[in-house]
Coordinates of C-alpha atoms in Angstrom, one line a residue:
X1 CA 53.4 171.3 173.1
X2 CA 50.7 168.9 172.8
X3 CA 48.8 166.4 174.8
X4 CA 49.8 162.8 174.7
X5 CA 48.4 161.7 171.5
X6 CA 49.0 159.6 168.4
X7 CA 48.7 162.0 165.4
X8 CA 46.4 160.5 162.6
X9 CA 46.7 161.0 158.7
X10 CA 43.9 163.0 157.4
X11 CA 40.6 161.6 156.3
X12 CA 40.5 160.9 152.8
X13 CA 37.3 163.0 152.0
X14 CA 38.5 166.6 152.4
X15 CA 41.1 165.4 154.8
X16 CA 42.5 166.3 157.5
X17 CA 52.6 169.9 166.2
X18 CA 53.4 170.2 169.8
X19 CA 49.9 171.2 171.7
X20 CA 48.7 173.8 174.2
X21 CA 45.2 173.3 175.3
X22 CA 43.7 169.9 176.2
X23 CA 40.9 169.4 178.4
X24 CA 37.9 167.7 179.8
X25 CA 34.8 168.6 177.9
X26 CA 35.7 168.3 177.5
X27 CA 51.2 178.7 153.3
X28 CA 51.2 181.0 149.1
X29 CA 54.5 182.5 147.9
X30 CA 54.4 186.3 147.0
X31 CA 56.8 187.6 144.4
X32 CA 58.0 191.1 145.4
X33 CA 61.3 193.2 145.1
X34 CA 63.9 193.2 148.1
X35 CA 63.6 195.9 150.5
X36 CA 65.3 199.3 149.5
X37 CA 69.0 199.1 149.9
X38 CA 69.1 195.5 151.1
X39 CA 70.6 192.6 148.6
X40 CA 68.6 189.9 147.9
X41 CA 69.9 186.4 149.3
X42 CA 71.7 184.3 146.9
X43 CA 70.6 180.5 146.5
X44 CA 73.4 179.4 148.6
X45 CA 73.0 181.5 151.5
X46 CA 72.5 179.5 154.7
X47 CA 71.0 179.9 158.0
X48 CA 73.2 180.9 161.0
X49 CA 74.2 178.2 163.4
X50 CA 73.2 180.3 166.4
X51 CA 70.2 182.6 166.5
X52 CA 70.5 186.4 166.5
X53 CA 69.3 186.9 170.2
X54 CA 68.8 190.8 169.8
X55 CA 66.7 190.4 166.6
X56 CA 62.9 190.9 167.3
X57 CA 61.1 188.6 164.6
X58 CA 58.1 189.8 162.6
X59 CA 54.9 188.3 163.3
X60 CA 53.3 186.1 160.3
X61 CA 50.1 185.6 161.6
X62 CA 48.1 187.3 159.1
X63 CA 49.9 185.4 156.2
X64 CA 48.4 182.4 154.5
X65 CA 51.4 179.8 155.3
X66 CA 52.1 176.1 154.8
X67 CA 53.4 175.8 158.2
X68 CA 52.5 177.6 161.7
X69 CA 53.1 181.2 161.6
X70 CA 55.1 180.9 164.9
X71 CA 57.6 178.5 163.1
X72 CA 58.6 181.4 160.7
X73 CA 58.9 183.8 163.6
X74 CA 61.3 181.3 165.4
X75 CA 63.3 180.6 162.2
X76 CA 63.9 184.2 161.4
X77 CA 66.5 184.6 164.1
X78 CA 68.4 182.2 162.2
X79 CA 68.4 184.0 159.0
X80 CA 72.0 185.4 157.8
X81 CA 72.4 189.1 158.6
X82 CA 71.6 190.5 155.0
X83 CA 68.3 189.0 155.1
X84 CA 67.1 190.5 158.4
X85 CA 66.1 193.7 156.7
X86 CA 64.1 192.0 153.8
X87 CA 60.2 192.4 153.7
X88 CA 58.3 189.5 155.2
X89 CA 57.3 188.0 151.8
X90 CA 61.1 187.6 150.8
X91 CA 61.9 186.3 154.2
X92 CA 58.7 183.8 154.0
X93 CA 60.0 182.6 150.4
X94 CA 63.5 181.9 151.6
X95 CA 62.5 180.2 155.0
X96 CA 59.6 178.1 153.1
X97 CA 62.0 176.8 150.4
X98 CA 64.3 175.5 153.3
X99 CA 61.5 174.0 155.1
X100 CA 60.1 172.1 152.0
X101 CA 63.7 171.1 151.1
X102 CA 64.1 168.9 154.1
X103 CA 60.3 167.7 154.1
X104 CA 59.8 164.4 152.6
X105 CA 57.4 164.0 149.6
X106 CA 54.8 162.1 151.8
X107 CA 55.1 164.8 154.3
X108 CA 54.3 167.2 151.8
X109 CA 51.3 165.7 150.7
X110 CA 50.0 165.4 154.1
X111 CA 50.7 169.0 154.8
X112 CA 48.8 170.1 151.8
X113 CA 45.9 167.8 152.4
X114 CA 45.6 168.9 156.1
X115 CA 45.7 172.6 154.7
X116 CA 43.1 171.9 152.2
X117 CA 40.9 170.0 154.9
X118 CA 41.3 173.2 157.4
X119 CA 40.5 175.7 154.7
X120 CA 37.3 173.7 153.9
X121 CA 36.2 174.0 157.4
X122 CA 37.0 177.4 158.0
X123 CA 35.2 178.4 154.9
X124 CA 32.0 176.6 155.8
X125 CA 31.8 176.9 159.6
X126 CA 30.3 180.2 161.2
X127 CA 31.8 180.6 164.5
X128 CA 29.6 181.4 167.6
X129 CA 31.8 183.5 169.6
X130 CA 34.1 185.5 167.6
X131 CA 35.6 187.1 170.4
X132 CA 37.5 183.7 171.1
X133 CA 39.5 183.9 168.0
X134 CA 41.6 187.0 169.1
X135 CA 43.4 186.8 172.3
X136 CA 42.2 189.3 174.7
X137 CA 44.1 189.5 177.9
X138 CA 41.1 190.9 180.0
X139 CA 38.6 188.6 178.9
X140 CA 40.8 185.4 178.9
X141 CA 42.9 185.5 182.1
X142 CA 42.5 186.0 185.9
X143 CA 44.6 189.0 187.1
X144 CA 47.1 187.2 189.1
X145 CA 48.4 185.1 186.2
X146 CA 48.5 188.4 183.9
X147 CA 50.6 190.1 186.6
X148 CA 52.9 187.1 187.0
X149 CA 53.6 187.0 183.3
X150 CA 54.0 190.9 182.8
X151 CA 56.5 190.6 185.7
X152 CA 58.3 188.0 184.0
X153 CA 60.5 186.6 186.7
X154 CA 60.7 183.1 188.3
X155 CA 59.6 184.6 191.4
X156 CA 56.3 186.1 190.3
X157 CA 55.7 182.8 188.4
X158 CA 56.2 180.7 191.8
X159 CA 53.8 183.2 193.5
X160 CA 51.0 181.8 191.5
X161 CA 52.2 178.1 191.1
X162 CA 51.9 175.1 193.3
X163 CA 54.1 172.2 192.6
X164 CA 52.3 168.7 194.0
X165 CA 54.7 166.4 192.2
X166 CA 58.2 167.2 191.0
X167 CA 57.8 168.6 187.5
X168 CA 54.2 169.0 187.6
X169 CA 53.0 172.6 188.1
X170 CA 49.2 173.8 188.8
X171 CA 47.9 177.3 188.7
X172 CA 44.9 179.4 188.0
X173 CA 44.8 180.8 184.4
X174 CA 41.5 181.2 182.7
X175 CA 38.4 183.4 183.4
X176 CA 35.3 180.9 184.0
X177 CA 33.5 183.0 181.5
X178 CA 36.1 182.2 178.8
X179 CA 35.9 178.6 179.6
X180 CA 32.1 178.7 179.4
X181 CA 32.5 180.5 175.9
X182 CA 34.9 177.9 174.4
X183 CA 32.8 174.9 175.5
X184 CA 29.8 176.6 173.6
X185 CA 32.0 177.2 170.7
X186 CA 33.1 173.6 170.6
X187 CA 29.6 172.3 171.1
X188 CA 28.4 174.5 168.1
X189 CA 31.4 173.4 165.9
X190 CA 30.3 169.4 167.0
X191 CA 26.6 170.4 166.0
X192 CA 27.8 171.8 162.6
X193 CA 29.8 168.7 162.1
X194 CA 26.8 166.5 162.7
X195 CA 24.5 168.5 160.6
X196 CA 26.9 168.7 157.6
X197 CA 27.7 165.4 158.0
X198 CA 31.3 166.4 157.7
X199 CA 34.1 163.8 158.7
X200 CA 36.5 165.5 161.1
X201 CA 39.8 164.4 162.5
X202 CA 39.7 163.7 166.0
X203 CA 42.4 165.0 168.6
X204 CA 44.5 161.5 168.5
X205 CA 43.9 157.8 167.9
X206 CA 43.0 157.3 171.6
X207 CA 39.9 159.6 171.9
X208 CA 36.9 159.0 169.6
X209 CA 35.4 162.3 170.8
X210 CA 36.5 165.7 170.9
X211 CA 38.1 168.3 168.4
X212 CA 41.2 170.1 167.2
X213 CA 40.7 173.7 168.2
X214 CA 43.2 174.8 165.2
X215 CA 41.0 173.0 162.6
X216 CA 38.2 175.5 162.9
X217 CA 40.0 178.5 163.3
X218 CA 41.6 179.1 166.8
X219 CA 45.2 178.4 165.5
X220 CA 46.3 182.1 165.6
X221 CA 44.8 182.7 169.1
X222 CA 46.6 179.4 170.4
X223 CA 49.9 180.5 168.8
X224 CA 49.7 183.7 170.8
X225 CA 48.6 181.9 174.0
X226 CA 51.7 179.6 173.7
X227 CA 54.3 182.4 172.6
X228 CA 53.2 185.0 175.2
X229 CA 51.9 183.4 177.9
X230 CA 52.9 179.9 178.1
X231 CA 56.5 180.0 176.7
X232 CA 57.7 182.4 179.5
X233 CA 56.6 179.7 182.3
X234 CA 58.1 176.7 180.2
X235 CA 61.3 178.7 179.8
X236 CA 61.8 178.6 183.5
X237 CA 60.4 175.3 184.5
X238 CA 61.3 173.3 181.4
X239 CA 64.5 174.7 180.1
X240 CA 66.0 171.1 179.9
X241 CA 63.7 169.9 177.6
X242 CA 63.1 172.7 175.0
X243 CA 60.7 175.0 177.0
X244 CA 62.3 178.1 175.9
X245 CA 62.0 177.4 172.2
X246 CA 58.5 176.1 171.7
X247 CA 57.5 177.1 168.3
X248 CA 54.3 174.8 167.5
X249 CA 51.2 173.6 169.2
X250 CA 48.5 171.1 169.1
X251 CA 45.5 172.5 170.7
X252 CA 42.3 170.3 171.2
X253 CA 39.7 169.3 173.5
X254 CA 38.6 165.7 174.5
X255 CA 35.2 164.6 175.9
X256 CA 34.6 162.1 178.6
X257 CA 31.2 160.6 180.0
X258 CA 28.9 157.8 180.2
X259 CA 28.0 158.0 176.4
X260 CA 31.6 159.2 175.4
X261 CA 35.1 158.1 176.0
X262 CA 35.2 156.7 179.6
X263 CA 39.0 156.8 180.3
X264 CA 42.3 157.5 178.7
X265 CA 45.0 154.8 179.3
X266 CA 48.8 155.2 180.3
X267 CA 50.5 157.4 177.7
X268 CA 53.5 159.5 177.1
X269 CA 52.6 162.9 175.5
X270 CA 54.2 163.5 172.0
X271 CA 55.4 167.1 173.2
X272 CA 58.0 169.1 175.2
X273 CA 55.3 170.6 177.4
X274 CA 51.8 169.9 177.8
X275 CA 49.2 172.3 179.3
X276 CA 45.9 170.6 180.6
X277 CA 43.0 172.6 181.2
X278 CA 39.8 171.4 182.8
X279 CA 37.0 172.7 181.0
X280 CA 34.2 170.5 182.2
X281 CA 30.9 171.6 183.8
X282 CA 29.8 169.6 186.7
X283 CA 31.0 166.2 186.9
X284 CA 32.5 163.5 189.3
X285 CA 35.8 161.5 188.6
X286 CA 38.1 162.9 186.1
X287 CA 41.4 162.2 188.1
X288 CA 44.6 162.8 186.1
X289 CA 47.6 160.7 187.3
X290 CA 51.1 161.4 186.5
X291 CA 53.9 158.7 186.7
X292 CA 56.9 160.6 186.2
X293 CA 59.3 160.6 183.2
X294 CA 60.2 157.6 181.5
X295 CA 63.3 156.4 179.8
X296 CA 63.4 156.1 175.9
X297 CA 63.2 152.3 176.2
X298 CA 59.9 152.3 177.9
X299 CA 58.1 155.4 176.6
X300 CA 55.2 153.5 175.2
X301 CA 55.1 150.2 177.3
X302 CA 52.6 149.4 179.8
X303 CA 52.1 151.0 183.3
X304 CA 54.6 148.9 185.5
X305 CA 56.1 150.0 189.1
X306 CA 59.4 148.2 188.2
X307 CA 59.7 150.1 184.7
X308 CA 61.8 153.3 184.7

């Protein structure tokens, strides 16, 4: 669920999918024995065609993985029945082999470089507000939003949502204090980047300012945000475009100002669902325009009234 971006290859010096947070500012294999009483999978074992709806997948947030932990949680529902009782390490090994089998060599190299890049940042950057890195309901969200998610019905969602334009939904979600802390954390990261003269990957090819939140440690928090608080909404309002199966994100902030980027041209987001959050302090302008859904032929063409 990411904002409309054009993903870049990682920079060569310590180089650096679909996003959750955008705003105005703005994997190691482990060898182990199969679980007791469970037969280890054979090499020709395949994934199920349809997911096991009754199976509750495990969390992989605390493991060092090549791909987002949420991808493994989602893929686990497709494991053959004999594998569901295995320990996490065995399941990860099986799922990772499948993912790597279908990943081109060039993409494998890119993934490894991005992983090395991210690890270098996380090893050297010292967070300013560590409480941001673990999702805390009471400190993050406003009460009406929490209640609506806990009730988990279309009626409860619509009680806090407005639809100013078809397919565009607005609602209050984050505590002001959380927004302040997140802004301070991003500013602290930018300060570290400048002092360390570290070349970072910007959110997309259209913005020269801003930062990818996942790259300095917020990936796990944003995964939980997507899975627990955004997916219930997108399952109801964006079911026809994959809203119920979101399994990855691209979380970032971008900055606009007189000495920053001053605007963002017409574009189509590279995501199933986009969550835009205004984190700005005091400012004027910043209007956001939606031109509706575009056909595949004109996804990336200029803005013209006669184009679908």
